[in-house]
């Protein structure tokens, strides 16, 4: 890779994957599976940078990326035609500023975007250029045209809560995680759910005990659902902890410690967790005191980065 990558997207047919640059990068790389042979490199037009994530449409024909209009500051979803040599064919509004993560809805008909509300520019790296005017949103977009169908926010008091990552449950509910950029003593909830299929319904943030919330250090780095969609894991590399929730009730279950944990992916009824300092662990039998086991001792000395994607066997 030319620089540090961030999100990894697996094609629906399992024959390729795309790595998108860490924000505010300007490249994405397409690799064949299983040999990881470089197939294409996606280069942005002038005035755009990637925000770290992408996803395929259900038929695998198009690839969608979160981007920034560096001049105007508006969030953009770039559209790339896989079957025409990854040609860039369109741009659409993301429904907010600073789109980061995105996913296809459970019915395969729409796109949901986590607009973090943060504006950046390649000339100033990851500096937040609009801290006083942040306005994070969740947005529901049409998949086949430039139309924002619905947006939702967390209210004026939580505008410093940058909505960054999300996961879509089988019943259509969207789980999201936040990174709080406000005053440290505020300590707002960081994980919640939104029903984009129910117009006008506001996002709901889940409560957890103050001591457990403090262990997340105002920062959720990734969220994932287990294979059934019943349990949610939210990782915090800054806090070195992962919080678990029952999705249907919103009840907090417990927290497991793992230094610099960020990557998380479903592994049956549990999760695989990756760390920049302690290799890989499996969270099994999710409970108040979830035990983490090491399923791959050979990776004990491997430093893992932000996100984890499971490939087909």
Coordinates of C-alpha atoms in Angstrom, one line a residue:
X1 CA 0.0 0.0 0.0
X2 CA 1.2 3.6 -0.6
X3 CA 0.2 4.6 2.9
X4 CA -1.8 3.5 5.9
X5 CA -5.1 1.8 5.0
X6 CA -8.3 1.9 7.0
X7 CA -11.5 0.1 5.9
X8 CA -11.6 -3.2 4.0
X9 CA -14.6 -4.2 1.8
X10 CA -15.2 -7.7 0.5
X11 CA -16.9 -8.1 -2.9
X12 CA -20.2 -10.0 -2.8
X13 CA -18.7 -12.8 -4.9
X14 CA -15.7 -13.2 -2.5
X15 CA -13.2 -12.8 -5.4
X16 CA -11.7 -9.4 -4.5
X17 CA -11.5 -6.8 -1.8
X18 CA -10.9 -3.1 -1.6
X19 CA -8.7 -1.3 0.9
X20 CA -9.5 2.5 1.4
X21 CA -6.9 4.9 2.7
X22 CA -7.1 6.3 6.2
X23 CA -8.6 9.8 6.1
X24 CA -7.8 12.1 4.6
X25 CA -6.1 9.8 2.0
X26 CA -6.6 9.9 -1.8
X27 CA -6.2 6.3 -2.8
X28 CA -8.0 3.0 -2.7
X29 CA -6.5 -0.4 -3.8
X30 CA -8.4 -3.4 -5.2
X31 CA -6.9 -6.8 -4.7
X32 CA -7.8 -10.3 -6.0
X33 CA -8.5 -13.1 -3.6
X34 CA -7.0 -15.4 -2.5
X35 CA -3.6 -14.3 -3.7
X36 CA -3.9 -10.6 -2.9
X37 CA -2.7 -9.6 -6.4
X38 CA -3.2 -5.9 -7.0
X39 CA -5.9 -5.4 -9.7
X40 CA -6.6 -1.6 -9.6
X41 CA -5.9 1.6 -7.8
X42 CA -8.7 4.1 -7.4
X43 CA -7.4 7.7 -7.7
X44 CA -9.7 10.6 -6.9
X45 CA -10.3 13.7 -9.0
X46 CA -9.0 17.0 -7.7
X47 CA -10.8 18.5 -4.8
X48 CA -11.7 15.2 -3.2
X49 CA -10.3 12.9 -0.5
X50 CA -11.5 9.6 1.0
X51 CA -12.8 9.4 4.5
X52 CA -11.8 5.8 5.1
X53 CA -14.6 3.4 4.1
X54 CA -16.4 1.9 1.1
X55 CA -19.0 -0.7 0.3
X56 CA -20.2 -2.7 -2.7
X57 CA -23.7 -2.7 -4.0
X58 CA -25.5 -6.1 -3.4
X59 CA -24.9 -7.1 -7.1
X60 CA -21.2 -6.2 -6.9
X61 CA -21.5 -3.9 -9.9
X62 CA -20.6 -0.7 -8.1
X63 CA -18.4 0.4 -5.3
X64 CA -19.4 3.4 -3.1
X65 CA -16.9 5.5 -1.1
X66 CA -17.2 8.2 1.5
X67 CA -15.5 11.4 0.5
X68 CA -15.0 15.1 1.2
X69 CA -15.4 18.1 -1.2
X70 CA -12.3 19.9 0.0
X71 CA -13.5 23.3 -1.3
X72 CA -17.1 23.3 -0.1
X73 CA -16.8 20.9 2.8
X74 CA -19.9 18.8 1.8
X75 CA -19.9 15.1 2.3
X76 CA -19.8 13.0 -1.0
X77 CA -20.5 9.4 -1.9
X78 CA -18.4 8.5 -4.9
X79 CA -19.7 5.8 -7.3
X80 CA -17.3 3.5 -9.1
X81 CA -18.4 1.1 -11.9
X82 CA -16.6 -2.2 -11.2
X83 CA -17.5 -3.8 -14.6
X84 CA -16.2 -0.8 -16.5
X85 CA -12.7 -1.0 -15.1
X86 CA -13.6 0.8 -11.8
X87 CA -14.5 4.0 -13.7
X88 CA -15.8 6.8 -11.6
X89 CA -19.3 7.4 -12.9
X90 CA -21.1 9.6 -10.3
X91 CA -21.1 11.6 -7.1
X92 CA -24.0 11.8 -4.6
X93 CA -24.7 13.8 -1.5
X94 CA -23.9 12.0 1.7
X95 CA -26.6 13.9 3.8
X96 CA -24.0 15.6 6.0
X97 CA -20.4 16.6 6.6
X98 CA -17.5 14.2 7.1
X99 CA -19.1 10.9 6.0
X100 CA -17.0 8.0 7.4
X101 CA -18.7 4.6 7.5
X102 CA -21.5 3.4 5.2
X103 CA -23.4 0.2 4.6
X104 CA -26.2 -1.2 2.5
X105 CA -29.5 -1.6 4.4
X106 CA -30.9 -5.0 5.2
X107 CA -33.3 -5.0 2.4
X108 CA -30.5 -4.2 -0.1
X109 CA -32.4 -1.2 -1.5
X110 CA -30.8 1.8 0.3
X111 CA -27.5 3.1 1.7
X112 CA -27.0 4.3 5.3
X113 CA -24.2 6.7 6.0
X114 CA -22.5 7.8 9.3
X115 CA -21.7 11.5 8.7
X116 CA -19.2 12.3 11.5
X117 CA -19.7 16.0 11.2
X118 CA -16.0 16.6 11.0
X119 CA -14.4 18.5 8.2
X120 CA -10.7 17.8 7.3
X121 CA -8.4 18.7 4.5
X122 CA -5.3 16.9 3.1
X123 CA -3.2 20.0 3.7
X124 CA -3.9 19.9 7.5
X125 CA -4.1 16.1 7.9
X126 CA -6.5 15.0 10.6
X127 CA -7.0 18.4 12.2
X128 CA -10.7 19.2 12.8
X129 CA -11.5 22.4 10.9
X130 CA -15.0 22.9 12.1
X131 CA -15.0 22.0 15.8
X132 CA -17.4 24.7 16.8
X133 CA -19.9 23.9 14.0
X134 CA -19.9 20.1 14.0
X135 CA -23.2 18.5 13.1
X136 CA -23.0 14.7 12.9
X137 CA -25.9 12.9 11.2
X138 CA -27.1 9.5 10.2
X139 CA -28.5 9.5 6.6
X140 CA -30.5 7.2 4.5
X141 CA -29.8 7.5 0.8
X142 CA -31.3 6.1 -2.4
X143 CA -29.0 3.5 -3.9
X144 CA -29.7 4.3 -7.5
X145 CA -29.9 8.0 -7.6
X146 CA -28.8 11.2 -5.8
X147 CA -31.5 11.5 -3.2
X148 CA -31.3 11.9 0.6
X149 CA -34.4 10.1 1.9
X150 CA -33.9 10.8 5.7
X151 CA -31.5 12.2 8.2
X152 CA -31.3 12.1 11.9
X153 CA -29.0 13.7 14.5
X154 CA -28.4 13.4 18.3
X155 CA -29.6 16.8 19.3
X156 CA -27.9 20.1 19.8
X157 CA -26.2 19.1 23.1
X158 CA -24.4 16.2 21.4
X159 CA -23.1 17.9 18.3
X160 CA -19.5 17.1 19.5
X161 CA -20.4 13.4 19.3
X162 CA -19.0 12.4 15.9
X163 CA -21.0 9.4 14.5
X164 CA -18.3 7.4 12.9
X165 CA -19.0 3.6 12.5
X166 CA -22.1 1.5 12.0
X167 CA -23.4 -2.0 11.5
X168 CA -26.8 -3.1 10.0
X169 CA -28.8 -5.8 11.8
X170 CA -30.9 -8.4 9.9
X171 CA -34.1 -6.6 10.9
X172 CA -32.9 -3.3 9.4
X173 CA -31.9 -1.6 12.7
X174 CA -28.6 0.4 12.4
X175 CA -26.2 0.2 15.3
X176 CA -23.7 3.1 15.5
X177 CA -20.8 4.3 17.6
X178 CA -19.5 7.8 18.4
X179 CA -16.3 9.6 19.1
X180 CA -16.9 12.6 21.5
X181 CA -14.9 15.7 20.7
X182 CA -16.3 17.9 23.5
X183 CA -15.3 18.6 27.1
X184 CA -13.9 15.5 28.9
X185 CA -16.2 15.9 31.9
X186 CA -19.4 15.6 29.9
X187 CA -18.9 11.8 29.1
X188 CA -22.0 11.2 27.0
X189 CA -23.2 7.7 25.9
X190 CA -21.4 6.5 22.8
X191 CA -23.4 3.6 21.3
X192 CA -26.9 3.6 20.0
X193 CA -29.4 2.5 17.4
X194 CA -31.5 4.1 14.6
X195 CA -34.4 2.7 12.6
X196 CA -34.2 4.4 9.1
X197 CA -37.2 2.4 8.0
X198 CA -39.4 4.3 10.5
X199 CA -39.5 8.0 9.4
X200 CA -39.2 10.5 12.1
X201 CA -37.9 8.2 14.7
X202 CA -34.8 9.7 16.5
X203 CA -31.7 7.7 17.2
X204 CA -31.6 6.1 20.7
X205 CA -28.3 6.1 22.7
X206 CA -27.8 3.3 25.2
X207 CA -27.1 3.8 28.8
X208 CA -24.3 2.0 30.7
X209 CA -22.8 2.5 34.1
X210 CA -20.6 5.5 34.5
X211 CA -17.6 3.4 35.5
X212 CA -17.9 1.2 32.4
X213 CA -18.6 4.2 30.1
X214 CA -15.4 5.9 31.4
X215 CA -13.4 2.9 30.3
X216 CA -14.3 3.7 26.7
X217 CA -12.5 7.1 27.0
X218 CA -15.1 9.0 24.9
X219 CA -14.1 6.9 21.8
X220 CA -15.6 4.0 19.9
X221 CA -13.3 2.8 17.2
X222 CA -15.5 0.1 15.6
X223 CA -18.9 -1.6 16.1
X224 CA -20.1 -5.1 15.1
X225 CA -23.0 -7.5 15.5
X226 CA -22.6 -11.2 16.2
X227 CA -23.8 -13.7 13.6
X228 CA -27.4 -13.6 15.0
X229 CA -27.5 -9.9 15.2
X230 CA -28.5 -10.1 18.9
X231 CA -25.3 -8.9 20.5
X232 CA -23.3 -5.7 19.8
X233 CA -19.6 -5.2 20.4
X234 CA -18.2 -1.6 20.6
X235 CA -14.4 -1.3 20.8
X236 CA -12.3 1.5 22.2
X237 CA -8.6 1.6 21.4
X238 CA -8.1 4.7 23.5
X239 CA -9.7 3.0 26.5
X240 CA -8.4 -0.5 25.8
X241 CA -11.8 -2.0 26.3
X242 CA -14.8 -3.5 24.5
X243 CA -18.4 -3.0 25.6
X244 CA -21.1 -5.5 24.9
X245 CA -24.8 -4.8 24.6
X246 CA -28.0 -6.7 24.0
X247 CA -29.3 -5.1 20.9
X248 CA -33.0 -5.9 21.3
X249 CA -33.3 -4.4 24.8
X250 CA -30.4 -2.0 24.6
X251 CA -29.1 -3.3 27.9
X252 CA -25.4 -3.1 28.7
X253 CA -23.9 -6.6 29.3
X254 CA -20.3 -6.0 30.3
X255 CA -16.8 -4.8 29.3
X256 CA -13.7 -6.8 28.4
X257 CA -10.2 -5.3 28.6
X258 CA -7.7 -5.5 25.7
X259 CA -5.1 -2.8 25.2
X260 CA -5.4 -0.9 21.9
X261 CA -8.4 -3.0 20.8
X262 CA -10.2 -1.7 17.7
X263 CA -10.8 -4.3 15.0
X264 CA -13.9 -6.5 15.6
X265 CA -15.8 -9.0 13.5
X266 CA -18.5 -11.6 14.2
X267 CA -17.3 -15.1 15.0
X268 CA -20.4 -17.3 15.4
X269 CA -22.1 -16.3 18.7
X270 CA -19.0 -14.3 19.7
X271 CA -16.5 -11.9 18.3
X272 CA -12.9 -11.7 17.1
X273 CA -11.1 -8.7 18.5
X274 CA -7.7 -7.3 17.3
X275 CA -5.2 -5.2 19.1
X276 CA -2.3 -3.0 18.2
X277 CA -0.5 -4.3 21.2
X278 CA -1.7 -7.8 22.1
X279 CA -2.5 -9.8 18.9
X280 CA -5.9 -11.3 18.4
X281 CA -8.5 -12.5 20.9
X282 CA -11.9 -14.2 20.8
X283 CA -14.8 -13.0 23.0
X284 CA -17.0 -16.0 23.7
X285 CA -20.1 -16.6 25.9
X286 CA -20.7 -12.8 26.2
X287 CA -21.5 -12.0 29.8
X288 CA -20.8 -9.4 32.5
X289 CA -17.3 -10.7 32.8
X290 CA -16.5 -11.9 29.3
X291 CA -13.4 -14.0 29.1
X292 CA -11.0 -13.4 26.1
X293 CA -9.1 -16.3 24.7
X294 CA -6.3 -16.4 22.2
X295 CA -7.4 -18.5 19.2
X296 CA -4.3 -17.8 17.1
X297 CA -1.1 -17.7 19.3
X298 CA 1.0 -17.3 16.2
X299 CA -0.3 -13.7 15.9
X300 CA 0.7 -12.7 19.4
X301 CA 3.4 -10.3 18.2
X302 CA 1.3 -8.9 15.4
X303 CA 0.2 -5.2 15.6
X304 CA -3.3 -4.9 14.2
X305 CA -4.7 -1.7 12.8
X306 CA -8.2 -0.2 13.0
X307 CA -10.6 -2.6 11.3
X308 CA -11.1 -6.3 10.8
X309 CA -12.9 -8.0 8.0
X310 CA -13.6 -11.8 7.9
X311 CA -12.9 -13.4 4.5
X312 CA -14.6 -16.6 3.2
X313 CA -12.9 -19.8 4.1

